[in-house]
């Protein structure tokens, strides 16, 4: 079952990826600072390596964890008698909250930031940035999701739906797509929009440490990490990390070894807190 769901999820993500590439090409929000070819090649290869790593983990994936919990009557939702629709909705909300907290931790814990900054080092933000996560971060994130799913015991369908929403929203809110301001204003009441998440990729520390949500826009407002607009405005804001404003973030090997090869990472982490 998990293999069938994986194929379906990959197909949906692939279709949205192509659609967003077309849309952000026709309706770009921000002028690029680097050529797409090198960046795209690096970003896509990084996620392919991460995907292989997850596949090699075999059953240690979130959907498999949900199947295990269901078959063994394990986890909170398997011990309660809530209506199916309510359990499904609560599972999506709780998992999304947990991902918000995970993202927050990657900015607050030095070891996690050393890995996560590969994502932030990208000097442009577009749909490929939504898949630019270091393979180690991909594996750690999957283990984190399993650690959540086992005690919660949500249905495999809820876990798959959450994973689909997460993947699709990551592509959408990282895209360089220009939405009409009234549309953005309405959407961001509920959903993290490209303009909202772009603030998070600013070189300004205050802005990097804001807008941690991936899909539900509520968490940032609720926990005081919401920032509506960048100080310099979207056109003038600088994307990436101030210490890596060079061609290096578009290089594959540089990006893969960045968590281990930066001799100043402790100081720079302290500067960004």
PDB file of C-alpha atoms in Angstrom, residues 7-249:
ATOM      1  CA  UNK A   7       3.707   6.736  -6.547  1.00  0.00           C
ATOM      2  CA  UNK A   8       0.464   8.703  -6.317  1.00  0.00           C
ATOM      3  CA  UNK A   9       2.078  11.342  -4.118  1.00  0.00           C
ATOM      4  CA  UNK A  10       5.069  11.674  -6.433  1.00  0.00           C
ATOM      5  CA  UNK A  11       2.756  12.114  -9.441  1.00  0.00           C
ATOM      6  CA  UNK A  12       0.723  14.858  -7.742  1.00  0.00           C
ATOM      7  CA  UNK A  13       3.845  16.683  -6.561  1.00  0.00           C
ATOM      8  CA  UNK A  14       5.380  16.403 -10.027  1.00  0.00           C
ATOM      9  CA  UNK A  15       2.317  17.891 -11.685  1.00  0.00           C
ATOM     10  CA  UNK A  16       2.189  20.813  -9.258  1.00  0.00           C
ATOM     11  CA  UNK A  17       5.935  21.360  -9.662  1.00  0.00           C
ATOM     12  CA  UNK A  18       5.578  21.685 -13.452  1.00  0.00           C
ATOM     13  CA  UNK A  19       2.510  23.928 -13.102  1.00  0.00           C
ATOM     14  CA  UNK A  20       4.282  26.268 -10.662  1.00  0.00           C
ATOM     15  CA  UNK A  21       7.388  26.433 -12.857  1.00  0.00           C
ATOM     16  CA  UNK A  22       5.170  27.622 -15.701  1.00  0.00           C
ATOM     17  CA  UNK A  23       3.236  30.087 -13.548  1.00  0.00           C
ATOM     18  CA  UNK A  24       6.263  31.632 -11.847  1.00  0.00           C
ATOM     19  CA  UNK A  25       7.922  32.004 -15.251  1.00  0.00           C
ATOM     20  CA  UNK A  26       4.932  33.908 -16.621  1.00  0.00           C
ATOM     21  CA  UNK A  27       4.062  35.775 -13.394  1.00  0.00           C
ATOM     22  CA  UNK A  28       7.352  36.169 -11.462  1.00  0.00           C
ATOM     23  CA  UNK A  29       7.216  37.939  -8.099  1.00  0.00           C
ATOM     24  CA  UNK A  30      10.895  38.777  -7.718  1.00  0.00           C
ATOM     25  CA  UNK A  31      13.782  39.214 -10.151  1.00  0.00           C
ATOM     26  CA  UNK A  32      16.350  36.424  -9.941  1.00  0.00           C
ATOM     27  CA  UNK A  33      19.876  37.117  -8.735  1.00  0.00           C
ATOM     28  CA  UNK A  34      21.370  33.937 -10.228  1.00  0.00           C
ATOM     29  CA  UNK A  35      20.901  31.842 -13.360  1.00  0.00           C
ATOM     30  CA  UNK A  36      18.355  29.067 -12.937  1.00  0.00           C
ATOM     31  CA  UNK A  37      20.366  26.267 -14.590  1.00  0.00           C
ATOM     32  CA  UNK A  38      23.025  25.725 -11.905  1.00  0.00           C
ATOM     33  CA  UNK A  39      20.658  26.325  -8.994  1.00  0.00           C
ATOM     34  CA  UNK A  40      18.013  24.022 -10.338  1.00  0.00           C
ATOM     35  CA  UNK A  41      20.466  21.225 -11.063  1.00  0.00           C
ATOM     36  CA  UNK A  42      21.868  21.415  -7.530  1.00  0.00           C
ATOM     37  CA  UNK A  43      18.492  21.723  -5.808  1.00  0.00           C
ATOM     38  CA  UNK A  44      16.953  18.807  -7.697  1.00  0.00           C
ATOM     39  CA  UNK A  45      19.956  16.505  -7.218  1.00  0.00           C
ATOM     40  CA  UNK A  46      19.946  17.255  -3.485  1.00  0.00           C
ATOM     41  CA  UNK A  47      16.338  16.126  -3.124  1.00  0.00           C
ATOM     42  CA  UNK A  48      16.943  13.044  -5.285  1.00  0.00           C
ATOM     43  CA  UNK A  49      19.770  11.999  -2.944  1.00  0.00           C
ATOM     44  CA  UNK A  50      17.490  12.590   0.028  1.00  0.00           C
ATOM     45  CA  UNK A  51      14.700  10.548  -1.570  1.00  0.00           C
ATOM     46  CA  UNK A  52      17.067   7.621  -2.093  1.00  0.00           C
ATOM     47  CA  UNK A  53      18.058   7.856   1.566  1.00  0.00           C
ATOM     48  CA  UNK A  54      14.414   7.689   2.668  1.00  0.00           C
ATOM     49  CA  UNK A  55      13.751   4.715   0.381  1.00  0.00           C
ATOM     50  CA  UNK A  56      16.731   2.874   1.892  1.00  0.00           C
ATOM     51  CA  UNK A  57      15.163   3.353   5.314  1.00  0.00           C
ATOM     52  CA  UNK A  58      12.487   0.887   4.206  1.00  0.00           C
ATOM     53  CA  UNK A  59       9.670   0.593   6.785  1.00  0.00           C
ATOM     54  CA  UNK A  60      10.927   3.554   8.826  1.00  0.00           C
ATOM     55  CA  UNK A  61       8.545   5.987   7.158  1.00  0.00           C
ATOM     56  CA  UNK A  62       5.551   7.789   8.582  1.00  0.00           C
ATOM     57  CA  UNK A  63       2.847   5.924   6.632  1.00  0.00           C
ATOM     58  CA  UNK A  64       4.365   2.565   7.584  1.00  0.00           C
ATOM     59  CA  UNK A  65       4.427   3.728  11.197  1.00  0.00           C
ATOM     60  CA  UNK A  66       0.707   4.543  10.948  1.00  0.00           C
ATOM     61  CA  UNK A  67      -0.018   1.098   9.465  1.00  0.00           C
ATOM     62  CA  UNK A  68       1.954  -0.537  12.281  1.00  0.00           C
ATOM     63  CA  UNK A  69       0.068   1.478  14.914  1.00  0.00           C
ATOM     64  CA  UNK A  70      -3.314   0.585  13.387  1.00  0.00           C
ATOM     65  CA  UNK A  71      -2.518  -3.140  13.139  1.00  0.00           C
ATOM     66  CA  UNK A  72      -1.238  -3.247  16.707  1.00  0.00           C
ATOM     67  CA  UNK A  73      -3.939  -1.027  18.240  1.00  0.00           C
ATOM     68  CA  UNK A  74      -1.250   1.423  19.340  1.00  0.00           C
ATOM     69  CA  UNK A  75      -1.451   5.182  19.795  1.00  0.00           C
ATOM     70  CA  UNK A  76      -3.865   7.771  21.175  1.00  0.00           C
ATOM     71  CA  UNK A  77      -6.363   7.735  18.304  1.00  0.00           C
ATOM     72  CA  UNK A  78      -6.519   3.925  18.374  1.00  0.00           C
ATOM     73  CA  UNK A  79      -7.434   4.060  22.052  1.00  0.00           C
ATOM     74  CA  UNK A  80     -10.306   6.520  21.645  1.00  0.00           C
ATOM     75  CA  UNK A  81     -13.674   6.321  19.928  1.00  0.00           C
ATOM     76  CA  UNK A  82     -13.804   9.707  18.226  1.00  0.00           C
ATOM     77  CA  UNK A  83     -15.845  10.089  15.040  1.00  0.00           C
ATOM     78  CA  UNK A  84     -13.719   9.316  12.007  1.00  0.00           C
ATOM     79  CA  UNK A  85     -13.963  12.815  10.540  1.00  0.00           C
ATOM     80  CA  UNK A  86     -12.914  14.430  13.837  1.00  0.00           C
ATOM     81  CA  UNK A  87      -9.967  12.086  14.289  1.00  0.00           C
ATOM     82  CA  UNK A  88      -8.883  12.803  10.707  1.00  0.00           C
ATOM     83  CA  UNK A  89      -9.083  16.587  11.198  1.00  0.00           C
ATOM     84  CA  UNK A  90      -7.306  16.508  14.566  1.00  0.00           C
ATOM     85  CA  UNK A  91      -4.521  14.374  13.131  1.00  0.00           C
ATOM     86  CA  UNK A  92      -3.895  16.883  10.327  1.00  0.00           C
ATOM     87  CA  UNK A  93      -3.903  19.827  12.752  1.00  0.00           C
ATOM     88  CA  UNK A  94      -1.625  18.191  15.332  1.00  0.00           C
ATOM     89  CA  UNK A  95       0.856  16.965  12.735  1.00  0.00           C
ATOM     90  CA  UNK A  96       1.024  20.413  11.166  1.00  0.00           C
ATOM     91  CA  UNK A  97       1.626  22.002  14.574  1.00  0.00           C
ATOM     92  CA  UNK A  98       4.401  19.482  15.192  1.00  0.00           C
ATOM     93  CA  UNK A  99       6.041  20.435  11.872  1.00  0.00           C
ATOM     94  CA  UNK A 100       5.879  24.123  12.844  1.00  0.00           C
ATOM     95  CA  UNK A 101       7.690  23.252  16.079  1.00  0.00           C
ATOM     96  CA  UNK A 102      10.216  21.138  14.188  1.00  0.00           C
ATOM     97  CA  UNK A 103      10.980  24.045  11.868  1.00  0.00           C
ATOM     98  CA  UNK A 104      11.375  26.337  14.864  1.00  0.00           C
ATOM     99  CA  UNK A 105      13.862  23.895  16.421  1.00  0.00           C
ATOM    100  CA  UNK A 106      15.983  23.829  13.263  1.00  0.00           C
ATOM    101  CA  UNK A 107      16.569  27.554  13.786  1.00  0.00           C
ATOM    102  CA  UNK A 108      17.130  27.409  17.540  1.00  0.00           C
ATOM    103  CA  UNK A 109      19.407  24.361  17.922  1.00  0.00           C
ATOM    104  CA  UNK A 110      22.912  24.831  16.515  1.00  0.00           C
ATOM    105  CA  UNK A 111      23.351  21.261  15.235  1.00  0.00           C
ATOM    106  CA  UNK A 112      20.020  21.334  13.400  1.00  0.00           C
ATOM    107  CA  UNK A 113      20.680  24.805  12.021  1.00  0.00           C
ATOM    108  CA  UNK A 114      24.009  23.622  10.571  1.00  0.00           C
ATOM    109  CA  UNK A 115      21.991  21.203   8.435  1.00  0.00           C
ATOM    110  CA  UNK A 116      18.934  23.364   7.779  1.00  0.00           C
ATOM    111  CA  UNK A 117      20.963  26.340   6.553  1.00  0.00           C
ATOM    112  CA  UNK A 118      21.611  24.437   3.308  1.00  0.00           C
ATOM    113  CA  UNK A 119      17.986  25.245   2.542  1.00  0.00           C
ATOM    114  CA  UNK A 120      18.399  28.905   3.496  1.00  0.00           C
ATOM    115  CA  UNK A 121      21.661  29.384   1.607  1.00  0.00           C
ATOM    116  CA  UNK A 122      19.790  29.391  -1.720  1.00  0.00           C
ATOM    117  CA  UNK A 123      20.165  32.948  -3.038  1.00  0.00           C
ATOM    118  CA  UNK A 124      16.898  32.875  -4.948  1.00  0.00           C
ATOM    119  CA  UNK A 125      13.620  31.407  -3.820  1.00  0.00           C
ATOM    120  CA  UNK A 126      11.443  29.524  -6.273  1.00  0.00           C
ATOM    121  CA  UNK A 127       9.685  26.184  -6.539  1.00  0.00           C
ATOM    122  CA  UNK A 128      13.008  24.268  -6.495  1.00  0.00           C
ATOM    123  CA  UNK A 129      13.866  25.812  -3.106  1.00  0.00           C
ATOM    124  CA  UNK A 130      10.881  23.896  -1.782  1.00  0.00           C
ATOM    125  CA  UNK A 131      12.779  20.646  -2.352  1.00  0.00           C
ATOM    126  CA  UNK A 132      16.268  21.893  -1.404  1.00  0.00           C
ATOM    127  CA  UNK A 133      16.760  20.142   1.931  1.00  0.00           C
ATOM    128  CA  UNK A 134      19.974  18.381   2.872  1.00  0.00           C
ATOM    129  CA  UNK A 135      19.611  14.558   2.753  1.00  0.00           C
ATOM    130  CA  UNK A 136      20.415  14.354   6.464  1.00  0.00           C
ATOM    131  CA  UNK A 137      17.576  16.780   7.199  1.00  0.00           C
ATOM    132  CA  UNK A 138      15.201  14.691   5.079  1.00  0.00           C
ATOM    133  CA  UNK A 139      16.083  11.550   7.059  1.00  0.00           C
ATOM    134  CA  UNK A 140      15.896  13.298  10.445  1.00  0.00           C
ATOM    135  CA  UNK A 141      12.536  14.793   9.493  1.00  0.00           C
ATOM    136  CA  UNK A 142      11.178  11.371   8.567  1.00  0.00           C
ATOM    137  CA  UNK A 143      12.347   9.926  11.896  1.00  0.00           C
ATOM    138  CA  UNK A 144      10.694  12.854  13.682  1.00  0.00           C
ATOM    139  CA  UNK A 145       7.411  12.178  11.867  1.00  0.00           C
ATOM    140  CA  UNK A 146       7.586   8.509  12.857  1.00  0.00           C
ATOM    141  CA  UNK A 147       8.165   9.530  16.469  1.00  0.00           C
ATOM    142  CA  UNK A 148       4.974  11.590  16.245  1.00  0.00           C
ATOM    143  CA  UNK A 149       2.834   9.053  14.413  1.00  0.00           C
ATOM    144  CA  UNK A 150       3.463   6.097  16.722  1.00  0.00           C
ATOM    145  CA  UNK A 151       2.130   7.672  19.954  1.00  0.00           C
ATOM    146  CA  UNK A 152      -0.670   9.528  18.142  1.00  0.00           C
ATOM    147  CA  UNK A 153      -1.863   6.553  16.109  1.00  0.00           C
ATOM    148  CA  UNK A 154      -3.551   8.467  13.251  1.00  0.00           C
ATOM    149  CA  UNK A 155      -4.938   6.522  10.326  1.00  0.00           C
ATOM    150  CA  UNK A 156      -2.605   5.806   7.380  1.00  0.00           C
ATOM    151  CA  UNK A 157      -4.954   7.891   5.217  1.00  0.00           C
ATOM    152  CA  UNK A 158      -4.552  10.892   7.538  1.00  0.00           C
ATOM    153  CA  UNK A 159      -0.745  10.553   7.483  1.00  0.00           C
ATOM    154  CA  UNK A 160      -0.700  10.256   3.697  1.00  0.00           C
ATOM    155  CA  UNK A 161      -3.025  13.249   3.344  1.00  0.00           C
ATOM    156  CA  UNK A 162      -0.825  15.289   5.672  1.00  0.00           C
ATOM    157  CA  UNK A 163       2.310  14.342   3.732  1.00  0.00           C
ATOM    158  CA  UNK A 164       0.614  15.331   0.476  1.00  0.00           C
ATOM    159  CA  UNK A 165      -0.535  18.687   1.885  1.00  0.00           C
ATOM    160  CA  UNK A 166       2.951  19.348   3.279  1.00  0.00           C
ATOM    161  CA  UNK A 167       4.696  18.579  -0.021  1.00  0.00           C
ATOM    162  CA  UNK A 168       2.260  20.569  -2.138  1.00  0.00           C
ATOM    163  CA  UNK A 169       2.301  23.561   0.226  1.00  0.00           C
ATOM    164  CA  UNK A 170       6.123  23.553   0.344  1.00  0.00           C
ATOM    165  CA  UNK A 171       6.209  23.802  -3.453  1.00  0.00           C
ATOM    166  CA  UNK A 172       3.531  26.499  -3.492  1.00  0.00           C
ATOM    167  CA  UNK A 173       4.851  28.753  -0.737  1.00  0.00           C
ATOM    168  CA  UNK A 174       8.436  28.616  -2.027  1.00  0.00           C
ATOM    169  CA  UNK A 175       7.400  29.507  -5.569  1.00  0.00           C
ATOM    170  CA  UNK A 176       8.332  32.829  -7.128  1.00  0.00           C
ATOM    171  CA  UNK A 177       4.705  33.357  -8.069  1.00  0.00           C
ATOM    172  CA  UNK A 178       3.123  36.799  -8.020  1.00  0.00           C
ATOM    173  CA  UNK A 179      -0.346  36.629  -6.499  1.00  0.00           C
ATOM    174  CA  UNK A 180      -2.667  39.656  -6.650  1.00  0.00           C
ATOM    175  CA  UNK A 181      -2.470  41.442  -3.298  1.00  0.00           C
ATOM    176  CA  UNK A 182      -6.184  40.947  -2.456  1.00  0.00           C
ATOM    177  CA  UNK A 183      -5.836  37.203  -3.159  1.00  0.00           C
ATOM    178  CA  UNK A 184      -2.712  36.973  -1.015  1.00  0.00           C
ATOM    179  CA  UNK A 185      -4.408  38.900   1.808  1.00  0.00           C
ATOM    180  CA  UNK A 186      -7.317  36.443   1.864  1.00  0.00           C
ATOM    181  CA  UNK A 187      -5.261  33.262   1.445  1.00  0.00           C
ATOM    182  CA  UNK A 188      -2.720  34.069   4.159  1.00  0.00           C
ATOM    183  CA  UNK A 189      -5.459  34.152   6.770  1.00  0.00           C
ATOM    184  CA  UNK A 190      -5.554  30.367   6.425  1.00  0.00           C
ATOM    185  CA  UNK A 191      -2.693  29.229   4.201  1.00  0.00           C
ATOM    186  CA  UNK A 192       1.003  30.125   4.040  1.00  0.00           C
ATOM    187  CA  UNK A 193       1.438  32.048   0.777  1.00  0.00           C
ATOM    188  CA  UNK A 194       4.616  32.669  -1.280  1.00  0.00           C
ATOM    189  CA  UNK A 195       4.808  36.304  -0.119  1.00  0.00           C
ATOM    190  CA  UNK A 196       4.402  35.235   3.500  1.00  0.00           C
ATOM    191  CA  UNK A 197       7.064  32.531   3.380  1.00  0.00           C
ATOM    192  CA  UNK A 198       9.508  34.574   1.280  1.00  0.00           C
ATOM    193  CA  UNK A 199      10.027  36.821   4.320  1.00  0.00           C
ATOM    194  CA  UNK A 200      11.468  33.770   6.106  1.00  0.00           C
ATOM    195  CA  UNK A 201      14.234  33.540   3.476  1.00  0.00           C
ATOM    196  CA  UNK A 202      15.457  37.103   3.961  1.00  0.00           C
ATOM    197  CA  UNK A 203      19.060  37.788   4.989  1.00  0.00           C
ATOM    198  CA  UNK A 204      17.703  39.946   7.839  1.00  0.00           C
ATOM    199  CA  UNK A 205      17.889  37.864  11.027  1.00  0.00           C
ATOM    200  CA  UNK A 206      14.606  39.176  12.422  1.00  0.00           C
ATOM    201  CA  UNK A 207      12.868  38.089   9.230  1.00  0.00           C
ATOM    202  CA  UNK A 208      14.627  34.706   8.986  1.00  0.00           C
ATOM    203  CA  UNK A 209      13.302  33.992  12.477  1.00  0.00           C
ATOM    204  CA  UNK A 210       9.684  34.527  11.451  1.00  0.00           C
ATOM    205  CA  UNK A 211       6.963  32.768   9.437  1.00  0.00           C
ATOM    206  CA  UNK A 212       7.934  29.181  10.268  1.00  0.00           C
ATOM    207  CA  UNK A 213       4.650  27.637   9.105  1.00  0.00           C
ATOM    208  CA  UNK A 214       4.468  25.397   6.057  1.00  0.00           C
ATOM    209  CA  UNK A 215       0.742  25.130   5.412  1.00  0.00           C
ATOM    210  CA  UNK A 216      -1.552  26.416   8.208  1.00  0.00           C
ATOM    211  CA  UNK A 217      -0.923  30.153   8.679  1.00  0.00           C
ATOM    212  CA  UNK A 218      -2.368  30.221  12.218  1.00  0.00           C
ATOM    213  CA  UNK A 219       0.689  29.013  14.130  1.00  0.00           C
ATOM    214  CA  UNK A 220       2.908  32.017  13.433  1.00  0.00           C
ATOM    215  CA  UNK A 221       0.201  34.417  14.574  1.00  0.00           C
ATOM    216  CA  UNK A 222      -0.594  32.294  17.616  1.00  0.00           C
ATOM    217  CA  UNK A 223       3.023  31.995  18.790  1.00  0.00           C
ATOM    218  CA  UNK A 224       4.157  35.499  17.854  1.00  0.00           C
ATOM    219  CA  UNK A 225       6.456  34.591  14.956  1.00  0.00           C
ATOM    220  CA  UNK A 226       4.390  36.208  12.208  1.00  0.00           C
ATOM    221  CA  UNK A 227       5.847  39.011  10.094  1.00  0.00           C
ATOM    222  CA  UNK A 228       3.599  40.368   7.367  1.00  0.00           C
ATOM    223  CA  UNK A 229       6.151  41.947   5.011  1.00  0.00           C
ATOM    224  CA  UNK A 230       9.931  42.318   4.710  1.00  0.00           C
ATOM    225  CA  UNK A 231      11.438  45.603   5.882  1.00  0.00           C
ATOM    226  CA  UNK A 232      12.946  46.362   2.455  1.00  0.00           C
ATOM    227  CA  UNK A 233       9.925  45.163   0.491  1.00  0.00           C
ATOM    228  CA  UNK A 234       9.856  42.044  -1.683  1.00  0.00           C
ATOM    229  CA  UNK A 235      11.569  43.660  -4.665  1.00  0.00           C
ATOM    230  CA  UNK A 236      14.563  44.951  -2.696  1.00  0.00           C
ATOM    231  CA  UNK A 237      14.926  42.225  -0.064  1.00  0.00           C
ATOM    232  CA  UNK A 238      18.018  40.015  -0.318  1.00  0.00           C
ATOM    233  CA  UNK A 239      17.430  36.259  -0.284  1.00  0.00           C
ATOM    234  CA  UNK A 240      19.703  33.713   1.370  1.00  0.00           C
ATOM    235  CA  UNK A 241      22.258  34.049   4.158  1.00  0.00           C
ATOM    236  CA  UNK A 242      24.481  37.150   4.378  1.00  0.00           C
ATOM    237  CA  UNK A 243      27.679  35.102   4.755  1.00  0.00           C
ATOM    238  CA  UNK A 244      27.007  33.130   1.562  1.00  0.00           C
ATOM    239  CA  UNK A 245      26.229  35.814  -1.012  1.00  0.00           C
ATOM    240  CA  UNK A 246      28.373  34.137  -3.674  1.00  0.00           C
ATOM    241  CA  UNK A 247      28.057  31.501  -6.395  1.00  0.00           C
ATOM    242  CA  UNK A 248      28.731  28.677  -3.925  1.00  0.00           C
ATOM    243  CA  UNK A 249      25.113  27.925  -2.895  1.00  0.00           C
TER     244      UNK A 249
END
